[in-house]
Coordinates of N, CA and C and ligand atoms in Angstrom, one line a residue:
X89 N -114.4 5.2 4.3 CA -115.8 5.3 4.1 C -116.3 6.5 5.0
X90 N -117.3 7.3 4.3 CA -117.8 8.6 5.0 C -118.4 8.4 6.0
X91 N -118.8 9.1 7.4 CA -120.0 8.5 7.9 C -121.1 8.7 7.5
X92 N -121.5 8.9 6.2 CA -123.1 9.2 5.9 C -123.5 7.1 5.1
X93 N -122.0 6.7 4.3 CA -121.8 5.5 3.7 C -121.8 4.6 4.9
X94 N -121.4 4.6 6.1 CA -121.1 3.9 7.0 C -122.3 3.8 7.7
X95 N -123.5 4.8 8.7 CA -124.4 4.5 8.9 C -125.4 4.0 7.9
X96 N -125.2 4.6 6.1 CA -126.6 3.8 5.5 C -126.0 1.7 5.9
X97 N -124.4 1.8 5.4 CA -123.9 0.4 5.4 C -124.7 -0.6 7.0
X98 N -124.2 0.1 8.0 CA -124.8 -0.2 9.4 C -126.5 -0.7 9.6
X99 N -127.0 0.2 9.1 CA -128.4 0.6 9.1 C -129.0 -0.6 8.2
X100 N -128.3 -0.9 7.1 CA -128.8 -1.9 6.3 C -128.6 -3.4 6.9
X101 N -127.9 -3.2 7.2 CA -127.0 -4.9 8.1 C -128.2 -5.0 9.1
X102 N -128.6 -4.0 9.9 CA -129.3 -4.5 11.2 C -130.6 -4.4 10.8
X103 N -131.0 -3.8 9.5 CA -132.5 -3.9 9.2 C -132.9 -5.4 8.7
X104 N -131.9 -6.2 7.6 CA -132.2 -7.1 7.1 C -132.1 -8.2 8.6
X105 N -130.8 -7.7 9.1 CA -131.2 -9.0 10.4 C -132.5 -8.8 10.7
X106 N -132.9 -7.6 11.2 CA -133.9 -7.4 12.1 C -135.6 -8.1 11.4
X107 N -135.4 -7.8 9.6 CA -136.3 -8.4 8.9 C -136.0 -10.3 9.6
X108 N -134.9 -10.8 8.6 CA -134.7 -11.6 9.2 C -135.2 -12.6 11.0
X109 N -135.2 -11.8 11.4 CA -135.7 -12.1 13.1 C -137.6 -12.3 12.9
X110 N -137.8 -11.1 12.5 CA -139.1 -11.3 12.4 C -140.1 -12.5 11.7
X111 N -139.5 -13.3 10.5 CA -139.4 -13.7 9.9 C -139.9 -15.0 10.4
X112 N -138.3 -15.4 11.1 CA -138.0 -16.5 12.2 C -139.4 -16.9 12.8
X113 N -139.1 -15.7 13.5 CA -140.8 -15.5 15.2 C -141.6 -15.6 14.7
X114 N -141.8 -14.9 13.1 CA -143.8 -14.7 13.0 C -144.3 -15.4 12.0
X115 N -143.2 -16.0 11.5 CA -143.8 -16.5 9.7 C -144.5 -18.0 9.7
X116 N -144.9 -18.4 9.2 CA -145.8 -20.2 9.3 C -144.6 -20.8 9.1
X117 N -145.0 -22.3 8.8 CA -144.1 -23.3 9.0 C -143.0 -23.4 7.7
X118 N -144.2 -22.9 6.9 CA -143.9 -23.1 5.3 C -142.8 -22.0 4.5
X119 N -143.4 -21.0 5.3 CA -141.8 -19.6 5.1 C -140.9 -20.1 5.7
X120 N -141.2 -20.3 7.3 CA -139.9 -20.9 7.8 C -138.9 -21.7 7.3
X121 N -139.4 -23.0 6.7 CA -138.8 -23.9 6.1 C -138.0 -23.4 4.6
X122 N -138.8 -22.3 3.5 CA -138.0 -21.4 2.4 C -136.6 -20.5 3.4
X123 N -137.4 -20.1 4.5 CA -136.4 -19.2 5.1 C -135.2 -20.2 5.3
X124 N -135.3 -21.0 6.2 CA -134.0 -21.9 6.1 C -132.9 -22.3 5.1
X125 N -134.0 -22.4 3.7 CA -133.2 -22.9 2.6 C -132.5 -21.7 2.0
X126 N -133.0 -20.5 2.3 CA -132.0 -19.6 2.0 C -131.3 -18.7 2.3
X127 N -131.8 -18.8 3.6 CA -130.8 -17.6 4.7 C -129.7 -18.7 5.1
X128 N -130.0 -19.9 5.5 CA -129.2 -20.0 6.5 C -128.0 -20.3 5.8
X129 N -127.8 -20.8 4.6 CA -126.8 -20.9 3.7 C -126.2 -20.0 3.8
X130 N -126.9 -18.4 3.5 CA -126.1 -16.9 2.8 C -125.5 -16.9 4.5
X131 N -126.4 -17.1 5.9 CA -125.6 -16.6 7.0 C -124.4 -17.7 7.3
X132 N -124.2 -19.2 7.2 CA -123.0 -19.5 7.3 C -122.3 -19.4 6.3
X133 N -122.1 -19.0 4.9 CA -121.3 -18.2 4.3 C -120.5 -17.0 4.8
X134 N -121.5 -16.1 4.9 CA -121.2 -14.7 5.9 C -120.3 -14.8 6.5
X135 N -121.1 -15.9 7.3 CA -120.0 -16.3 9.1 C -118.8 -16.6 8.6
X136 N -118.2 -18.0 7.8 CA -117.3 -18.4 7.7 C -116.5 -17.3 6.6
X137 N -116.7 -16.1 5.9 CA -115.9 -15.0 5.4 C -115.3 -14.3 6.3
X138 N -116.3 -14.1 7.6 CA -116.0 -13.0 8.5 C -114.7 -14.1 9.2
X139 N -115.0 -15.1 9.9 CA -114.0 -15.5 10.2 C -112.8 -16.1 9.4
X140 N -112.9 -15.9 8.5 CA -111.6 -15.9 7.4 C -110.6 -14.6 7.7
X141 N -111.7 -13.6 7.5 CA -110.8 -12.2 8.1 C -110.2 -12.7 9.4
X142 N -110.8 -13.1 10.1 CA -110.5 -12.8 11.5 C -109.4 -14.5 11.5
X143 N -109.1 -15.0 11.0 CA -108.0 -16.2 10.8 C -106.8 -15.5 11.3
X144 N -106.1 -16.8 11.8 CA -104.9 -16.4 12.6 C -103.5 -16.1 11.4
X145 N -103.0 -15.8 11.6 CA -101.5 -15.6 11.0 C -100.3 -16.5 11.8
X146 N -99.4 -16.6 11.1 CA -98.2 -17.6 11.1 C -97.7 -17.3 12.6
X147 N -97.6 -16.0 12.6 CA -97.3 -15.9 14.8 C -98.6 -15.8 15.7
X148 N -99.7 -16.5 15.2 CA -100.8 -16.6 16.0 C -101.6 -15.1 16.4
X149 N -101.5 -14.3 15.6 CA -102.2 -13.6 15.9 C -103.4 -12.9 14.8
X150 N -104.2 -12.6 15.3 CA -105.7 -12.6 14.4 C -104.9 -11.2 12.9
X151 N -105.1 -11.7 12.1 CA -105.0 -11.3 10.9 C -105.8 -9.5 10.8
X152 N -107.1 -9.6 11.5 CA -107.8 -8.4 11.0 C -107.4 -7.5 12.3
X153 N -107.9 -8.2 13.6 CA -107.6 -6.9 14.5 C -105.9 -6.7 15.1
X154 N -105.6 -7.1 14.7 CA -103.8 -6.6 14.9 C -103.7 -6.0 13.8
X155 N -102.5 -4.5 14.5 CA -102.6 -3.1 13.8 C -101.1 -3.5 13.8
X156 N -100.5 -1.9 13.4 CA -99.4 -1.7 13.1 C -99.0 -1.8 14.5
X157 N -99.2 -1.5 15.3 CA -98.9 -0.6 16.7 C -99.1 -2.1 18.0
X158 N -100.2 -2.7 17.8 CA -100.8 -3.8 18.5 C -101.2 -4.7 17.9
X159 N -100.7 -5.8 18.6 CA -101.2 -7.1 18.0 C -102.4 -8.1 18.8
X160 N -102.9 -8.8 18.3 CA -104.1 -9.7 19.2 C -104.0 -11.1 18.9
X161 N -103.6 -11.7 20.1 CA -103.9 -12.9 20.0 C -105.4 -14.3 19.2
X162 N -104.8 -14.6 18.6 CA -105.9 -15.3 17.9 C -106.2 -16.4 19.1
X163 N -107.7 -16.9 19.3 CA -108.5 -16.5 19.1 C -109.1 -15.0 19.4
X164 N -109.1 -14.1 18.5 CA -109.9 -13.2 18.9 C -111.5 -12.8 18.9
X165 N -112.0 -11.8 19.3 CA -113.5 -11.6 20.0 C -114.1 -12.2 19.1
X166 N -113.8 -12.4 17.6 CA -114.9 -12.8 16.5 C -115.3 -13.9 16.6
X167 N -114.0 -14.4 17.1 CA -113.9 -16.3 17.3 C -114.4 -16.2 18.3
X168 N -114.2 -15.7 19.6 CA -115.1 -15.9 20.5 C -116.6 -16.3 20.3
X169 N -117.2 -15.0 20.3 CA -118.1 -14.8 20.0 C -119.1 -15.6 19.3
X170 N -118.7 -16.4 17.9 CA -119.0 -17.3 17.3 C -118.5 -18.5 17.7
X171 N -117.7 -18.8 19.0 CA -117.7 -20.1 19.3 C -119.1 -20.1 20.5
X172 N -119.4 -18.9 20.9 CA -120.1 -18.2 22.0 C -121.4 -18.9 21.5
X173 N -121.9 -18.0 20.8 CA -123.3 -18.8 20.1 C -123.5 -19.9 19.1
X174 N -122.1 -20.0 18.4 CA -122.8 -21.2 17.7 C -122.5 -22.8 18.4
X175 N -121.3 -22.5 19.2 CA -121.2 -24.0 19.9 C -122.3 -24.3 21.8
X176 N -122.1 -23.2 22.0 CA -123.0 -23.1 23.6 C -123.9 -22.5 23.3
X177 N -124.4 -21.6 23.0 CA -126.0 -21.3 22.7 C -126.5 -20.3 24.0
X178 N -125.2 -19.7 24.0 CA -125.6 -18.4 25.4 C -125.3 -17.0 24.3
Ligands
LIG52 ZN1 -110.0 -10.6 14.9

């Protein structure tokens, strides 16, 4: 991917979050509650794709960030990360 395709791709991800955010903070009770019914679905979908990539392989190591060259122990940062906020809430 070019970097002209990679920043519009980037640029779009953190706008809709960022729509998304605003959404959350500023909307009534009554968006909020549509909002739930339909984001939160598409975001644990998302999540659980992303961490499908990021699933371990048969010698324990994360499937997406182990290269030719280097390998990564699974759990890696994705798992982190997502054990980070969705189970502790830091
Ligand atoms: Zn990974």
């Amino acid at each position: 991917m070019d970097e002209v395709l990679t920043a519009a791709l980037r640029d779009a991800v953190f706008d809709r979050l960022d729509y998304l955010d605003r959404l959350a903070g500023e909307s009534d009770q009554h968006s909020k509650a549509a909002l739930a019914d339909t984001e939160i679905v598409r975001l644990t979908y998302a999540f659980r794709a992303l961490l499908a990539e990021h699933s371990s392989d048969e010698r324990g190591r994360c499937k997406q960030c182990s290269g030719w060259l280097r390998s990564r122990r699974h759990p890696c940062s994705v798992w982190n990360i997502a054990h980070r906020h969705l189970l502790t809430g830091s």
